[in-house]
Amino acid sequence: MSKPFEKPSILIIDDTPDSITILNQILQQEYRVLFALNGSKGLSIARQQKPDLILLDVSMPEMDGYQVCRELKANPDTRDIPVIFVTARDQDDDHEMGFRLGAVDYLTKPVRPSTVKVRVKNQLQLRRSEELILHQALYDSLTNLPNRSLSMDRLRYAITNDSRDLLKTALLFIDLDNFKKINDTLGHDAGDQLLKETAARLNRCVRRGDTVGRLGGDEFIIILSALEHTVDAKLVADNIMRLFAKPVKISHMELLITVSIGISFSPDDSRDYKQLLVNADTAMYQSKQSGRNNYHLFNGEMNQTVMRRMTLENHLHHALEKNEFCVYYQPLIETTSRNIIGAEALIRWDNPQLGRVSPDEFIGIAEQIGIIEQLGVYVLQQACHFFKDLTGSDGQPLTIAVNVSPQQFRQNHLPDLVDNILKETGLEPEQLELEVTEGLLLGSQSNIKDALLALRQLGVHFSMDDFGTGYSSLSYLREFPFSIIKIDRSFISDLQNKPEDQVLVTAAIAMAHALDMKVIAEGVETEFQLQFLKEKQCDICQGYLFSKPVDGDNFKQLLTQQEK
Ligand code: C2E
Ligand code: MG
Ligand code: MG
């Protein structure tokens, strides 16, 4: 078929040299004219040269025009070439026969030059628009890559072909990292340019015959066919990573773009093209999870973790509006008196389908999908409101400890937010204790220090949660306004059998006291642990020995029980 700017080609099949000469004279100025003097020669030229149109005589010796037309239409390579019959036969039956065989038009000899020209031109124009429509239906207009539907077609075809030859087909699922951010900050034009550049780079990584397709958005695929080893696909992935290491120039800026890739293989992972796509997507997701800018080959276990994560993520988005959260309270116990002096607020998520999901599992996801701020506000409001009127056995107000995740500090208004909640609920700032982990302080950005100081100024206290599991840097304790450290559960649970834990706990308590801070031991489950902590003058204990986290009503009950 002719390329744009090339003259369209027309094949004339006719056994009369005179007819060919006449038609050639009419057409040769505008078209590249090919000819054949019999049917079988005509078929072979049609197959090899794929002309844009065929003018076909009907009465020919050996193979007549009808038979030639039948054979053209039966071959996938030639079936779409429009055929116009040119013949001296002018009966209705002949016309009908011609059209039934798939001809698009019918010219009667002797031909008039103007008629031939007009009819040929019309058919070619029609063909062009058909091709254009087909192209639009199968190719992505921005990148000109095969779109989802054509890509899937090619994938199906490759899987079938390769499995017949006992070879592998690899599917690479490629997703740009942070595309949304670029689109949002630099605008859609920049986003479009980036997608085009991505298409160009991906095309450079494959052999002829492999497919690069765009599924939509910033999702691309590559189909590698006829592979002998899985390592061949890894080489392509390595190549992609290398190509993307070079910055992309967009709107006068040099941007570093990375991609996350997942790879699956047929027949190893599945012979079904849809499943293969899901598997490659799953592996891609794994790449995103492990820090982006890398690739993973699919494996069966991935499915479960990723599926679980995706399910949690989906439900988590709506959990707050569906009222699926509540706050539990775990008593904080003064070691010497065994009195309840406060509680830690711990969020609970009950989903109708998933049941109760542990915060250890969903807090991290909530942070990643950006809903931790809303969750944080919810817990703070609930906890402050609930503790407003509660008092301990001695009539003293109780402390309420609330976990705050580093992301809640990112937006600069945390101090105002806490201040507002305190005012709304009427809780005294001194009653509120915010638990943060060391991760927050890494890098010691000044805005975080400012936020901690502003909150401290309000009267709110800070405790360092999970002490001992991170850097346990003394300088953090000095530099930031902490009042309390919470020794992590992992050092308490084996206290009886692990002398090294005993040493650490003892040292941590001594250090905290030297810095004028109090100590809470987490996860106290046995009398031995309590005894040990008492001896070392640990101020406060928290753990199942006293109570598991309980809902508000049960917490109130614990308070009344202790009054008796
Ligand atoms: P964390 O802040 O260190 O909370 C203590 C965890 O230890 C709680 O787990 C508590 O139920 C558990 N625990 C307390 N005593 C014992 C014990 O004696 N034995 C054992 N085996 N476990 C004990 P939970 O409620 O599952 O929370 C897990 C983590 O999730 C918390 O660790 C905290 O980091 C996070 N989290 C919980 N609620 C919130 C919240 O509202 N906001 C934020 N940002 N994180 C939260
Ligand atoms: Mg905590
Ligand atoms: Mg903790």
Coordinates of C-alpha atoms in Angstrom, one line a residue, residues 226-414:
A226 CA 9.3 -15.1 20.5
L227 CA 11.5 -15.1 23.6
E228 CA 13.6 -18.1 24.6
H229 CA 14.5 -16.9 28.1
T230 CA 12.9 -14.6 30.6
V231 CA 16.2 -12.8 30.9
D232 CA 15.6 -11.3 27.5
A233 CA 12.8 -9.3 28.9
K234 CA 14.9 -8.2 31.9
L235 CA 17.4 -6.8 29.4
V236 CA 14.7 -4.7 27.8
A237 CA 13.6 -3.5 31.2
D238 CA 17.2 -2.6 32.1
N239 CA 17.4 -0.7 28.9
I240 CA 14.3 1.3 29.6
M241 CA 15.6 2.2 33.1
R242 CA 18.8 3.4 31.5
L243 CA 17.1 5.5 28.9
F244 CA 14.9 7.1 31.4
A245 CA 17.9 8.0 33.6
K246 CA 18.4 10.9 31.1
P247 CA 16.4 14.0 31.9
V248 CA 13.5 15.0 29.7
K249 CA 13.4 18.6 28.4
I250 CA 9.9 20.0 28.8
S251 CA 8.9 23.6 28.7
H252 CA 12.5 24.7 29.0
M253 CA 12.9 22.5 32.1
E254 CA 14.9 19.4 32.5
L255 CA 12.8 16.8 34.3
L256 CA 14.0 13.5 35.7
I257 CA 11.3 11.0 35.0
T258 CA 11.3 7.5 36.3
V259 CA 9.2 4.5 35.5
S260 CA 7.9 1.5 37.4
I261 CA 7.7 -1.7 35.5
G262 CA 6.0 -5.1 36.0
I263 CA 6.7 -8.1 33.8
S264 CA 4.7 -11.2 33.2
F265 CA 5.3 -14.2 30.9
S266 CA 3.2 -16.5 28.8
P267 CA 2.9 -19.4 29.2
D268 CA 4.7 -19.3 32.7
D269 CA 2.3 -16.9 34.4
S270 CA -0.8 -17.4 32.3
R271 CA -1.8 -18.1 28.7
D272 CA -4.8 -15.8 29.0
Y273 CA -4.0 -12.3 27.7
K274 CA -6.3 -10.6 30.3
Q275 CA -4.7 -12.5 33.2
L276 CA -1.3 -11.8 31.8
L277 CA -2.1 -8.1 31.9
V278 CA -3.4 -8.3 35.5
N279 CA -0.2 -10.1 36.5
A280 CA 2.1 -7.6 34.9
D281 CA 0.0 -4.8 36.5
T282 CA 0.4 -6.5 39.9
A283 CA 4.2 -6.8 39.4
M284 CA 4.2 -3.1 38.4
Y285 CA 2.4 -2.2 41.6
Q286 CA 5.0 -4.1 43.6
S287 CA 7.6 -1.9 41.9
K288 CA 5.7 1.2 43.0
Q289 CA 5.5 -0.2 46.5
S290 CA 9.2 -0.8 46.7
G291 CA 10.2 2.7 46.0
R292 CA 9.4 3.2 42.3
N293 CA 12.0 3.5 39.5
N294 CA 12.5 -0.3 39.3
Y295 CA 11.0 -3.4 37.8
H296 CA 9.6 -6.7 39.2
L297 CA 8.8 -10.0 37.5
F298 CA 5.4 -11.3 38.5
N299 CA 5.1 -14.2 41.0
G300 CA 2.1 -15.8 42.5
E301 CA 2.6 -14.6 46.1
M302 CA 2.6 -11.0 44.8
N303 CA -1.0 -11.5 43.9
Q304 CA -2.2 -12.0 47.4
T305 CA -0.3 -9.1 49.0
V306 CA -1.1 -6.7 46.2
M307 CA -4.8 -7.7 46.1
R308 CA -5.0 -7.3 49.8
R309 CA -3.5 -3.9 49.6
M310 CA -5.7 -2.8 46.7
T311 CA -8.8 -4.0 48.6
L312 CA -7.7 -2.1 51.7
E313 CA -7.0 1.0 49.7
N314 CA -10.3 0.9 48.0
H315 CA -12.3 0.5 51.2
L316 CA -10.1 3.0 53.1
H317 CA -11.1 5.8 50.8
H318 CA -14.7 5.7 52.0
A319 CA -14.2 4.4 55.5
L320 CA -14.4 7.7 57.2
E321 CA -17.6 8.9 55.5
K322 CA -19.1 5.4 56.2
N323 CA -18.4 5.8 59.9
E324 CA -16.3 2.6 60.0
F325 CA -13.7 4.0 62.5
C326 CA -13.9 4.3 66.2
V327 CA -11.4 5.0 68.9
Y328 CA -10.3 2.6 71.6
Y329 CA -8.5 3.6 74.8
Q330 CA -5.8 1.6 76.5
P331 CA -5.2 2.7 80.2
L332 CA -1.9 4.2 81.2
I333 CA -1.1 2.9 84.7
E334 CA 1.1 4.6 87.3
T335 CA 3.6 2.0 88.2
T336 CA 3.8 2.6 92.0
S337 CA 0.0 3.0 92.7
R338 CA -1.4 1.0 89.8
N339 CA -3.9 3.7 89.2
I340 CA -5.2 4.7 85.8
I341 CA -3.7 8.1 85.0
G342 CA -4.7 8.3 81.4
A343 CA -5.0 6.4 78.2
E344 CA -3.6 6.0 74.7
A345 CA -6.1 6.6 72.0
L346 CA -5.9 3.8 69.3
I347 CA -7.9 3.9 66.2
R348 CA -10.0 0.9 65.2
W349 CA -11.4 0.1 61.7
D350 CA -14.3 -2.3 61.3
N351 CA -15.3 -2.9 57.7
P352 CA -18.3 -5.0 56.8
Q353 CA -16.4 -7.0 54.3
L354 CA -12.9 -7.1 55.8
G355 CA -13.8 -7.3 59.4
R356 CA -11.4 -5.5 61.8
V357 CA -8.2 -4.4 60.2
S358 CA -5.2 -3.7 62.3
P359 CA -3.8 -0.1 62.4
D360 CA -0.4 -1.6 61.8
E361 CA -1.8 -2.6 58.4
F362 CA -3.8 0.4 57.4
I363 CA -2.0 3.4 58.9
G364 CA 0.8 3.1 56.4
I365 CA -1.7 3.0 53.5
A366 CA -3.7 5.9 54.9
E367 CA -0.4 7.9 54.9
Q368 CA 0.4 6.9 51.3
I369 CA -3.0 7.7 49.9
G370 CA -3.2 11.0 51.7
I371 CA -6.1 10.5 54.1
I372 CA -4.0 10.4 57.3
E373 CA -4.7 14.0 58.0
Q374 CA -8.4 13.5 58.1
L375 CA -8.0 10.4 60.2
G376 CA -5.8 12.3 62.6
V377 CA -8.3 15.0 63.0
Y378 CA -11.0 12.4 63.6
V379 CA -9.0 10.7 66.4
L380 CA -8.0 13.9 68.0
Q381 CA -11.6 15.2 68.1
Q382 CA -13.0 12.0 69.4
A383 CA -10.3 11.5 72.1
C384 CA -10.3 15.1 73.3
H385 CA -14.1 15.2 73.4
F386 CA -14.2 11.9 75.4
F387 CA -11.6 12.9 77.9
K388 CA -12.9 16.4 78.6
D389 CA -14.8 15.4 81.7
L390 CA -13.0 12.3 82.8
T391 CA -11.1 12.3 86.0
G392 CA -8.9 9.7 87.8
S393 CA -9.5 8.2 91.2
D394 CA -8.0 11.2 92.9
G395 CA -10.2 13.6 91.0
Q396 CA -7.2 14.7 88.9
P397 CA -7.8 15.2 85.1
L398 CA -6.5 12.3 83.0
T399 CA -4.0 12.4 80.2
I400 CA -5.0 11.4 76.7
A401 CA -2.2 10.3 74.4
V402 CA -2.8 10.5 70.7
N403 CA -0.6 9.1 67.9
V404 CA 0.4 11.7 65.3
S405 CA 1.9 10.6 62.1
P406 CA 4.7 12.6 60.5
Q407 CA 2.5 13.6 57.5
Q408 CA 0.2 15.5 59.8
F409 CA 3.1 17.9 60.4
R410 CA 3.7 18.5 56.7
Q411 CA 0.9 20.9 56.3
N412 CA 1.9 23.8 58.5
H413 CA -1.3 24.2 60.3
L414 CA -1.1 21.4 62.8

